[in-house]
Short mmCIF file of C-alpha atoms in Angstrom, two decimals:
data_model
loop_
_atom_site.label_atom_id
_atom_site.label_comp_id
_atom_site.label_asym_id
_atom_site.label_seq_id
_atom_site.Cartn_x
_atom_site.Cartn_y
_atom_site.Cartn_z
CA MET A 204 110.38 109.70 -70.96
CA CYS A 205 109.36 108.74 -74.48
CA GLY A 206 105.89 107.61 -75.51
CA ILE A 207 105.44 104.18 -77.10
CA VAL A 208 102.45 102.33 -78.55
CA GLY A 209 101.79 99.05 -80.36
CA ILE A 210 98.54 97.76 -81.88
CA VAL A 211 97.41 94.50 -83.45
CA ALA A 212 93.97 95.03 -85.01
CA THR A 213 91.49 93.58 -87.48
CA GLU A 214 91.77 96.57 -89.82
CA ALA A 215 94.21 99.34 -90.67
CA VAL A 216 96.02 100.74 -87.60
CA ASN A 217 97.62 103.88 -89.06
CA GLN A 218 94.97 106.29 -87.73
CA ASP A 219 94.83 104.62 -84.32
CA LEU A 220 98.61 104.81 -83.97
CA TYR A 221 98.57 108.48 -84.95
CA ASP A 222 95.79 109.26 -82.46
CA ALA A 223 97.60 107.37 -79.69
CA LEU A 224 100.80 109.32 -80.31
CA THR A 225 98.96 112.63 -80.05
CA VAL A 226 97.68 111.51 -76.64
CA LEU A 227 101.26 110.60 -75.63
CA GLN A 228 102.77 113.78 -77.09
CA HIS A 229 103.52 115.13 -73.59
CA ARG A 230 106.10 112.33 -73.17
CA GLY A 231 108.25 113.58 -76.03
CA GLN A 232 108.16 116.45 -78.51
CA ASP A 233 111.50 116.03 -80.26
CA ALA A 234 110.55 113.44 -82.90
CA ALA A 235 107.85 110.94 -83.83
CA GLY A 236 107.59 107.78 -85.90
CA ILE A 237 105.25 104.98 -86.96
CA ALA A 238 106.04 101.56 -88.43
CA THR A 239 103.35 99.22 -89.81
CA CYS A 240 103.31 95.85 -91.51
CA LYS A 241 101.16 94.35 -94.26
CA ASP A 242 101.66 90.94 -95.86
CA GLY A 243 105.20 90.75 -94.52
CA GLN A 244 106.18 94.18 -95.86
CA LEU A 245 107.33 96.98 -93.54
CA PHE A 246 106.21 100.61 -93.88
CA LEU A 247 108.01 103.32 -91.89
CA CYS A 248 107.70 107.09 -91.45
CA LYS A 249 109.63 109.11 -88.85
CA ALA A 250 111.15 112.57 -88.48
CA ASN A 251 111.90 115.36 -86.03
CA GLY A 252 108.92 117.37 -84.85
CA LEU A 253 105.51 117.03 -83.24
CA VAL A 254 103.17 114.24 -84.30
CA ARG A 255 100.90 116.62 -86.20
CA ASP A 256 103.88 117.92 -88.22
CA VAL A 257 105.67 114.64 -88.94
CA PHE A 258 102.84 112.78 -90.68
CA SER A 259 101.20 114.14 -93.81
CA THR A 260 98.13 112.65 -95.48
CA ASP A 261 100.38 110.97 -98.03
CA ASP A 262 102.50 109.50 -95.21
CA MET A 263 99.42 108.09 -93.53
CA LEU A 264 98.26 106.43 -96.75
CA THR A 265 101.60 104.65 -97.09
CA LEU A 266 101.42 103.23 -93.54
CA GLN A 267 99.45 100.13 -94.46
CA GLY A 268 98.61 97.09 -92.40
CA ASN A 269 96.73 95.81 -89.37
CA MET A 270 99.61 95.99 -86.92
CA GLY A 271 102.17 98.61 -86.07
CA ILE A 272 104.10 100.54 -83.44
CA GLY A 273 104.64 104.24 -82.77
CA HIS A 274 107.03 106.42 -80.80
CA THR A 275 107.37 110.02 -79.58
CA ARG A 276 110.94 110.90 -78.66
CA TYR A 277 112.33 112.79 -75.71
CA PRO A 278 116.13 112.73 -76.10
CA THR A 279 118.32 111.66 -73.18
CA ALA A 280 120.88 109.29 -74.69
CA GLY A 281 122.28 110.09 -78.12
CA SER A 282 121.30 113.30 -79.85
CA SER A 283 118.29 115.08 -81.32
CA CYS A 284 119.21 114.39 -84.94
CA ALA A 285 116.61 112.98 -87.31
CA SER A 286 118.53 109.72 -87.78
CA GLU A 287 117.82 108.82 -84.16
CA ALA A 288 114.05 109.15 -84.44
CA GLN A 289 112.27 105.87 -83.68
CA PRO A 290 111.16 103.19 -84.43
CA PHE A 291 114.55 101.62 -85.25
CA TYR A 292 114.70 98.65 -87.63
CA VAL A 293 116.99 95.66 -88.24
CA ASN A 294 116.28 93.14 -90.96
CA SER A 295 117.72 90.06 -89.25
CA PRO A 296 116.19 87.99 -87.86
CA TYR A 297 112.65 88.27 -89.24
CA GLY A 298 112.69 92.07 -89.48
CA LEU A 299 112.36 93.83 -86.12
CA SER A 300 111.16 97.39 -85.43
CA LEU A 301 111.50 98.82 -81.91
CA GLY A 302 110.26 101.79 -79.90
CA HIS A 303 111.93 102.29 -76.51
CA ASN A 304 111.26 104.39 -73.40
CA GLY A 305 114.07 104.58 -70.84
CA THR A 306 117.86 104.47 -70.74
CA LEU A 307 120.34 101.58 -70.64
CA THR A 308 122.98 102.16 -67.98
CA ASN A 309 125.46 99.73 -69.56
CA ALA A 310 125.04 100.97 -73.13
CA ASP A 311 128.77 101.56 -73.73
CA ALA A 312 129.72 98.02 -72.70
CA LEU A 313 126.87 96.56 -74.75
CA ARG A 314 127.93 98.54 -77.83
CA GLU A 315 131.42 97.09 -77.60
CA ASP A 316 130.10 93.58 -76.96
CA LEU A 317 127.71 93.76 -79.91
CA PHE A 318 130.53 94.77 -82.23
CA ARG A 319 133.23 92.35 -81.09
CA THR A 320 131.19 89.29 -80.06
CA ASP A 321 127.81 89.49 -81.79
CA LEU A 322 129.27 91.05 -84.98
CA ARG A 323 126.58 93.72 -85.08
CA HIS A 324 127.13 97.34 -86.11
CA ILE A 325 125.43 100.21 -84.26
CA ASN A 326 124.86 103.14 -86.58
CA THR A 327 123.72 105.87 -84.13
CA GLY A 328 124.44 107.12 -80.63
CA SER A 329 121.10 105.86 -79.34
CA ASP A 330 120.90 103.18 -76.67
CA SER A 331 117.55 102.19 -78.19
CA GLU A 332 119.35 100.85 -81.25
CA ILE A 333 121.58 98.89 -78.87
CA LEU A 334 118.54 97.36 -77.14
CA LEU A 335 117.09 96.40 -80.52
CA ASN A 336 120.30 94.68 -81.60
CA VAL A 337 120.65 92.79 -78.33
CA LEU A 338 117.11 91.46 -78.78
CA ALA A 339 117.81 90.64 -82.43
CA HIS A 340 120.91 88.68 -81.50
CA GLU A 341 119.14 86.74 -78.75
CA LEU A 342 116.23 85.92 -81.04
CA GLN A 343 118.69 84.68 -83.64
CA GLN A 344 120.27 82.38 -81.05
CA THR A 345 116.91 81.11 -79.82
CA ALA A 346 114.55 80.93 -82.76
CA LYS A 347 114.04 78.34 -85.42
CA GLN A 348 112.51 78.89 -88.84
CA LEU A 349 109.05 79.22 -87.32
CA LEU A 350 108.98 81.68 -84.40
CA THR A 351 106.89 80.80 -81.31
CA PRO A 352 105.95 82.83 -78.22
CA GLU A 353 108.13 80.53 -76.12
CA MET A 354 111.15 81.39 -78.25
CA ILE A 355 110.40 85.09 -77.94
CA PHE A 356 110.13 84.92 -74.16
CA GLU A 357 113.39 82.97 -73.95
CA ALA A 358 115.11 85.73 -75.92
CA VAL A 359 113.65 88.41 -73.60
CA LYS A 360 115.05 86.52 -70.60
CA ARG A 361 118.52 86.87 -72.08
CA VAL A 362 117.91 90.52 -72.87
CA HIS A 363 117.21 91.03 -69.16
CA GLN A 364 120.51 89.35 -68.32
CA ARG A 365 122.47 91.60 -70.66
CA CYS A 366 120.68 94.97 -70.50
CA HIS A 367 120.74 97.05 -67.33
CA GLY A 368 118.80 100.20 -66.60
CA ALA A 369 115.25 101.25 -67.43
CA TYR A 370 113.41 100.08 -70.50
CA ALA A 371 109.86 99.65 -71.64
CA ALA A 372 109.75 98.60 -75.28
CA VAL A 373 107.37 97.65 -78.07
CA VAL A 374 108.70 95.53 -80.91
CA MET A 375 107.01 94.68 -84.19
CA ILE A 376 108.18 91.32 -85.54
CA THR A 377 107.40 91.47 -89.24
CA GLY A 378 104.88 88.83 -90.20
CA TYR A 379 104.40 87.62 -86.61
CA GLY A 380 103.03 90.20 -84.18
CA ILE A 381 103.80 92.80 -81.51
CA LEU A 382 105.99 92.23 -78.44
CA GLY A 383 106.04 94.45 -75.35
CA PHE A 384 108.42 94.05 -72.41
CA THR A 385 109.81 95.96 -69.44
CA ASP A 386 113.00 95.86 -67.36
CA PRO A 387 113.05 93.63 -64.26
CA ASN A 388 112.39 96.59 -61.95
CA GLY A 389 109.49 98.01 -63.97
CA ILE A 390 110.90 101.52 -63.77
CA ARG A 391 109.16 102.84 -66.88
CA PRO A 392 105.42 102.19 -67.40
CA LEU A 393 103.79 100.00 -70.02
CA VAL A 394 100.14 98.94 -70.06
CA TYR A 395 98.00 96.80 -72.36
CA GLY A 396 94.33 96.46 -73.14
CA LYS A 397 91.83 95.03 -75.62
CA ARG A 398 88.96 96.18 -77.81
CA GLU A 399 86.12 93.93 -78.98
CA THR A 400 85.03 94.36 -82.62
CA VAL A 401 82.73 92.47 -84.95
CA ALA A 402 85.79 91.05 -86.70
CA GLY A 403 87.52 89.93 -83.47
CA VAL A 404 89.61 91.08 -80.53
CA GLU A 405 92.21 93.82 -80.95
CA TYR A 406 95.08 94.52 -78.53
CA MET A 407 97.07 97.61 -77.72
CA LEU A 408 100.19 98.36 -75.64
CA ALA A 409 101.04 101.93 -74.58
CA SER A 410 103.11 103.95 -72.15
CA GLU A 411 99.98 105.26 -70.42
CA SER A 412 96.46 103.96 -69.96
CA VAL A 413 94.99 107.24 -71.22
CA ALA A 414 95.95 106.18 -74.76
CA LEU A 415 93.84 103.03 -74.31
CA ASP A 416 90.92 105.08 -73.00
CA VAL A 417 90.90 107.52 -75.90
CA LEU A 418 90.89 104.73 -78.50
CA GLY A 419 88.21 102.68 -76.79
CA PHE A 420 90.42 99.89 -75.44
CA THR A 421 89.70 98.36 -72.05
CA ARG A 422 92.74 98.28 -69.79
CA ILE A 423 93.74 94.75 -68.83
CA SER A 424 96.90 95.29 -66.78
CA ASP A 425 100.28 96.90 -66.56
CA VAL A 426 103.07 94.88 -68.09
CA GLN A 427 104.64 93.66 -64.87
CA PRO A 428 108.34 94.14 -64.05
CA GLY A 429 110.34 91.69 -66.15
CA GLU A 430 107.23 90.56 -68.03
CA ALA A 431 106.85 90.11 -71.79
CA VAL A 432 103.52 90.32 -73.65
CA PHE A 433 103.16 89.06 -77.22
CA VAL A 434 100.14 89.44 -79.51
CA ASP A 435 100.26 87.48 -82.76
CA LEU A 436 98.66 88.36 -86.09
CA HIS A 437 95.56 86.32 -85.19
CA GLY A 438 94.87 88.43 -82.11
CA ARG A 439 96.04 85.82 -79.61
CA LEU A 440 97.64 87.15 -76.42
CA PHE A 441 100.57 85.44 -74.69
CA HIS A 442 102.49 86.67 -71.67
CA GLU A 443 105.20 85.41 -69.33
CA ARG A 444 107.16 86.82 -66.39
CA CYS A 445 110.64 86.39 -67.82
CA THR A 446 112.49 87.76 -64.79
CA VAL A 447 111.11 88.15 -61.28
CA ALA A 448 112.26 91.20 -59.32
CA GLU A 449 110.84 93.78 -56.95
CA GLN A 450 108.63 96.40 -58.55
CA THR A 451 110.13 99.89 -58.25
CA PRO A 452 108.22 102.28 -60.51
CA CYS A 453 109.66 105.75 -61.08
CA ILE A 454 108.05 108.09 -58.54
CA PHE A 455 108.52 111.04 -60.90
CA GLU A 456 105.95 109.54 -63.27
CA TYR A 457 103.35 110.40 -60.64
CA VAL A 458 104.82 113.84 -59.90
CA TYR A 459 105.20 115.18 -63.43
CA LEU A 460 105.75 112.85 -66.36
CA ALA A 461 102.37 111.12 -66.73
CA ARG A 462 99.03 112.71 -67.55
CA PRO A 463 96.70 113.02 -64.54
CA ASP A 464 94.07 110.82 -66.22
CA THR A 465 96.50 107.90 -66.43
CA ILE A 466 96.64 104.83 -64.17
CA ILE A 467 100.11 103.42 -63.41
CA ALA A 468 100.56 100.27 -61.29
CA ASN A 469 96.85 100.45 -60.39
CA VAL A 470 97.27 103.97 -59.02
CA SER A 471 95.39 106.96 -60.39
CA VAL A 472 97.94 109.68 -61.09
CA TYR A 473 95.22 112.27 -60.42
CA LYS A 474 94.42 110.89 -56.97
CA ALA A 475 98.13 110.60 -56.13
CA ARG A 476 98.62 114.29 -56.96
CA LEU A 477 95.65 115.24 -54.81
CA LYS A 478 97.32 113.49 -51.90
CA MET A 479 100.62 115.24 -52.63
CA GLY A 480 98.92 118.61 -52.31
CA GLN A 481 97.13 117.62 -49.12
CA LYS A 482 100.29 116.34 -47.45
CA LEU A 483 102.30 119.39 -48.46
CA GLY A 484 99.59 121.66 -47.08
CA GLU A 485 99.68 119.77 -43.78
CA LYS A 486 103.46 120.20 -43.63
CA ILE A 487 103.21 123.97 -44.21
CA LEU A 488 100.61 124.26 -41.46
CA ARG A 489 102.85 122.35 -39.03
CA GLU A 490 105.84 124.55 -39.78
CA TRP A 491 103.92 127.83 -40.15
CA PRO A 492 100.52 127.70 -38.41
CA ASP A 493 100.10 131.50 -38.42
CA HIS A 494 100.94 131.91 -42.12
CA ASP A 495 99.97 135.07 -43.96
CA ILE A 496 99.32 133.47 -47.35
CA ASP A 497 96.45 135.19 -49.15
CA VAL A 498 96.16 132.94 -52.17
CA VAL A 499 97.58 129.76 -53.76
CA MET A 500 98.40 129.88 -57.46
CA PRO A 501 99.41 126.79 -59.48
CA ILE A 502 102.07 126.95 -62.18
CA PRO A 503 100.13 125.50 -65.14
CA ASP A 504 99.53 122.74 -65.91
CA THR A 505 100.85 119.75 -63.95
CA SER A 506 100.65 121.38 -60.50
CA ARG A 507 96.95 122.29 -60.77
CA THR A 508 95.75 118.99 -59.29
CA SER A 509 97.98 119.29 -56.21
CA ALA A 510 97.30 123.00 -55.70
CA LEU A 511 93.59 122.54 -54.96
CA PRO A 512 93.91 120.39 -51.80
CA LEU A 513 96.93 122.48 -50.75
CA ALA A 514 94.78 125.62 -50.76
CA GLN A 515 91.94 123.81 -48.97
CA VAL A 516 94.22 122.63 -46.16
CA LEU A 517 95.67 126.14 -45.75
CA GLY A 518 92.19 127.67 -45.77
CA VAL A 519 92.91 130.16 -48.58
CA ASP A 520 91.61 130.76 -52.08
CA LEU A 521 92.97 129.00 -55.15
CA ARG A 522 93.32 131.42 -58.04
CA GLU A 523 94.73 131.27 -61.55
CA GLY A 524 97.53 133.80 -61.76
CA PHE A 525 99.20 132.69 -64.97
CA VAL A 526 97.89 132.10 -68.47
CA LYS A 527 99.74 129.46 -70.45
CA ASN A 528 100.43 129.60 -74.16
CA ARG A 529 99.30 126.13 -75.21
CA TYR A 530 101.16 126.28 -78.49
CA ILE A 531 104.63 125.96 -77.01
CA GLY A 532 106.16 122.73 -75.75
CA ARG A 533 106.78 121.61 -72.15
CA THR A 534 109.75 123.65 -70.92
CA PHE A 535 111.24 120.79 -68.93
CA ILE A 536 111.75 118.55 -71.94
CA MET A 537 113.26 121.05 -74.34
CA PRO A 538 116.68 119.84 -75.52
CA GLY A 539 118.84 122.78 -74.41
CA GLN A 540 119.12 125.10 -71.42
CA VAL A 541 119.28 128.21 -73.61
CA GLN A 542 116.01 127.23 -75.27
CA ARG A 543 114.46 126.54 -71.85
CA LYS A 544 115.35 130.00 -70.55
CA LYS A 545 114.01 131.68 -73.65
CA SER A 546 110.73 129.79 -73.58
CA VAL A 547 109.55 130.52 -70.02
CA ARG A 548 108.45 134.08 -70.73
CA GLN A 549 106.86 132.96 -73.99
CA LYS A 550 104.96 130.18 -72.23
CA LEU A 551 103.49 132.04 -69.25
CA ASN A 552 101.96 135.47 -68.74
CA ALA A 553 100.81 136.87 -65.39
CA ILE A 554 97.30 138.20 -64.69
CA ILE A 555 98.35 141.39 -62.91
CA GLU A 556 95.04 141.90 -61.10
CA GLU A 557 95.45 138.59 -59.25
CA PHE A 558 98.86 139.48 -57.80
CA ALA A 559 98.57 143.14 -56.82
CA GLY A 560 99.18 143.64 -53.09
CA LYS A 561 98.84 139.93 -52.16
CA ASN A 562 101.04 137.40 -50.39
CA VAL A 563 101.09 134.64 -52.99
CA LEU A 564 102.07 130.97 -52.62
CA LEU A 565 103.11 129.65 -56.02
CA MET A 566 102.76 125.88 -56.40
CA ASP A 567 104.74 123.73 -58.83
CA ASP A 568 105.16 119.99 -59.24
CA SER A 569 108.95 120.15 -58.77
CA ILE A 570 112.05 122.33 -59.01
CA VAL A 571 114.77 120.94 -61.24
CA ARG A 572 117.32 123.43 -62.53
CA GLY A 573 115.62 126.35 -60.83
CA THR A 574 115.81 128.72 -63.79
CA THR A 575 112.10 128.42 -64.58
CA SER A 576 111.07 128.87 -60.93
CA GLN A 577 113.37 131.87 -60.60
CA GLN A 578 111.80 133.61 -63.59
CA ILE A 579 108.24 132.82 -62.48
CA ILE A 580 108.87 134.24 -59.01
CA GLN A 581 110.22 137.42 -60.59
CA MET A 582 107.16 137.59 -62.87
CA ALA A 583 104.94 137.45 -59.76
CA ARG A 584 106.87 140.32 -58.17
CA ASN A 585 106.70 142.36 -61.36
CA ALA A 586 102.92 141.79 -61.37
CA GLY A 587 102.65 143.47 -57.97
CA ALA A 588 102.77 140.63 -55.42
CA LYS A 589 103.69 141.85 -51.92
CA LYS A 590 105.39 138.57 -50.95
CA VAL A 591 106.07 135.50 -53.08
CA TYR A 592 106.29 132.07 -51.45
CA PHE A 593 107.02 128.91 -53.40
CA ALA A 594 106.00 125.27 -52.82
CA SER A 595 107.12 122.09 -54.58
CA ALA A 596 104.99 118.92 -54.61
CA ALA A 597 108.26 116.95 -54.83
CA PRO A 598 111.29 116.90 -52.53
CA GLU A 599 114.62 118.52 -53.42
CA ILE A 600 116.05 117.06 -56.64
CA ARG A 601 119.71 116.66 -55.71
CA TYR A 602 121.04 113.86 -57.91
CA PRO A 603 121.21 112.99 -61.61
CA ASN A 604 118.69 110.68 -63.24
CA VAL A 605 120.05 107.83 -65.34
CA TYR A 606 116.78 106.08 -66.20
CA GLY A 607 115.34 108.22 -68.97
CA ILE A 608 114.74 111.72 -67.53
CA ASP A 609 116.85 114.68 -68.64
CA MET A 610 118.61 115.30 -65.30
CA PRO A 611 122.02 113.75 -65.97
CA ALA A 612 124.43 116.41 -64.59
CA ALA A 613 124.40 117.16 -60.86
CA ASP A 614 125.81 120.67 -61.24
CA GLU A 615 122.72 121.64 -63.27
CA LEU A 616 120.39 120.88 -60.35
CA VAL A 617 119.70 123.86 -58.10
CA ALA A 618 119.32 121.66 -54.99
CA HIS A 619 122.57 119.74 -55.45
CA GLN A 620 124.76 120.25 -52.36
CA ARG A 621 122.60 123.17 -51.21
CA THR A 622 120.33 123.69 -48.22
CA VAL A 623 116.73 124.84 -48.56
CA PRO A 624 117.60 128.39 -47.35
CA GLU A 625 120.35 128.56 -49.99
CA ILE A 626 117.94 127.40 -52.71
CA GLN A 627 115.36 129.91 -51.49
CA GLU A 628 117.87 132.73 -51.87
CA ILE A 629 118.83 131.65 -55.40
CA LEU A 630 115.20 131.44 -56.49
CA GLY A 631 114.38 134.78 -54.89
CA ALA A 632 111.41 133.48 -52.88
CA ASP A 633 110.36 134.91 -49.52
CA ARG A 634 109.79 131.38 -48.26
CA LEU A 635 110.30 127.93 -49.84
CA PHE A 636 108.58 124.63 -49.05
CA TYR A 637 109.46 121.15 -50.29
CA GLN A 638 107.48 117.93 -49.94
CA ASP A 639 109.00 115.28 -47.64
CA LEU A 640 110.05 112.14 -49.50
CA SER A 641 108.09 109.92 -47.11
CA SER A 642 104.95 111.95 -47.81
CA LEU A 643 105.53 111.71 -51.55
CA THR A 644 105.87 107.93 -51.58
CA GLU A 645 102.91 107.59 -49.20
CA SER A 646 100.78 109.62 -51.64
CA VAL A 647 101.18 106.78 -54.13
CA ALA A 648 101.52 103.74 -51.87
CA GLU A 649 98.33 104.57 -49.94
CA LEU A 650 96.44 104.04 -53.21
CA ASN A 651 98.07 100.65 -53.82
CA PRO A 652 99.51 98.98 -50.69
CA GLU A 653 101.25 96.38 -52.87
CA LEU A 654 103.75 99.06 -53.91
CA LYS A 655 106.52 98.92 -51.34
CA ASN A 656 109.41 100.67 -53.09
CA PHE A 657 109.95 103.32 -55.74
CA GLU A 658 112.75 104.54 -57.95
CA CYS A 659 113.65 107.76 -56.10
CA SER A 660 117.28 108.26 -57.11
CA ILE A 661 116.89 111.94 -58.00
CA PHE A 662 116.03 112.59 -54.35
CA THR A 663 118.24 110.02 -52.59
CA GLY A 664 121.16 109.24 -54.91
CA GLU A 665 120.37 105.52 -54.55
CA TYR A 666 120.04 103.72 -57.90
CA VAL A 667 117.91 100.57 -57.88
CA THR A 668 119.81 98.76 -60.65
CA GLY A 669 122.95 98.70 -58.51
CA ASP A 670 125.35 99.51 -61.34
CA VAL A 671 125.60 103.30 -61.00
CA ASP A 672 128.53 104.81 -59.08
CA GLN A 673 130.24 108.18 -58.98
CA ALA A 674 132.58 107.27 -61.83
CA TYR A 675 129.57 106.45 -64.01
CA LEU A 676 127.90 109.77 -63.16
CA GLU A 677 131.11 111.69 -63.95
CA ARG A 678 131.38 109.97 -67.34
CA LEU A 679 127.74 110.84 -68.03
CA ALA A 680 128.34 114.49 -67.12
CA ARG A 681 131.40 114.68 -69.39
CA LYS A 682 129.47 113.16 -72.27
CA ARG A 683 126.63 115.60 -71.72
CA SER A 684 128.98 118.61 -71.72
CA LYS A 685 130.10 117.67 -75.24
CA MET A 686 126.54 117.46 -76.65
#
């Protein structure tokens, strides 16, 4: 769930890259980095921290050139150390810098293959460095002295053959241009657009369309599953579908990860969340037509969109019961469980007057580990609520995620091998409601009928890349326990 951006412009891109990363900050708060290029020379700045803290004025002045890439990190593979901040760089061939969103499911095998067969050394625990070196090797096998788009696309085809899992990547090829590509299933989002200037056409690739909007770029399209897009230094755009496979975007992008003002696969995230709330409200009415809910309260911020139609369907008021401290990061993407537990009370504070003597339905986008939900329910009781019900816009999260979301260990998930009544008891709710998976996928597919399938492994345990079994999940859990 990292944020990536790449720009080829007619003037300096440092400020645009910085601004784009601030818009994508919700996708990763662990580290940030920018790499630019001018006259064949690379400039790089990256470190742990938020975008606003990583780049000083002096740093920005050193990031020269009319093309560059940026990254905000959310750690899933590897660690949170500063050496694993992106972009990563290799000098051969050409000089490649890469920003990556996703996770490679065959990273261990690729690391061994790179060392023994390709004679390449991997210096960190990050699978992003592995992806970069695989691309570098395939470019070296394909390219001649003068690199062409056809050679680049041929190399990406071989990357698809070797790399399994989820990946959306932007790559700056020093002296040539910016490359963007996605895995054959299109699990992680990547979009591109253009901006007309007096000096010519400028192009931008980003994880979410909202970054294009803010910088005045017009969205052209999503990078399709298995597609590669290349923009050269002269502002010429080339693209090719390097591998053809069925599109299966991650459904959790629509539930939580993406901003509501983003469009993914021609679907408005905002409209999809409205539908989620409506469908969940209809389910509650079917199961509990004579409910005694007095008020619906969203858990800020991502559940606000879904909470409105939920309240409308139930025929009750929507009220704000919690005030959020906007100067603390998203709890879900903090690197450790201890830090998550500590942050919940710092992040939210209850408005006591809104709870006193009422039967309250709290609405959240999802329930992952359950610790946050548990504390919020207790906060509502402490504020004077008579009864506290809880609703999730997503179904029960029962299985690990291996495609770039921090849900790798099943025993950390409150719904794993538990029934809804058991989860309700653990959370301390008087009643608990989950969205049906069919309703969740319909909320998105109804807005784009061309979408037939989604990556829903956290709900179903079915992994679309076909290379994830129980032994793999056990290895992942063991590795996580040592971090």
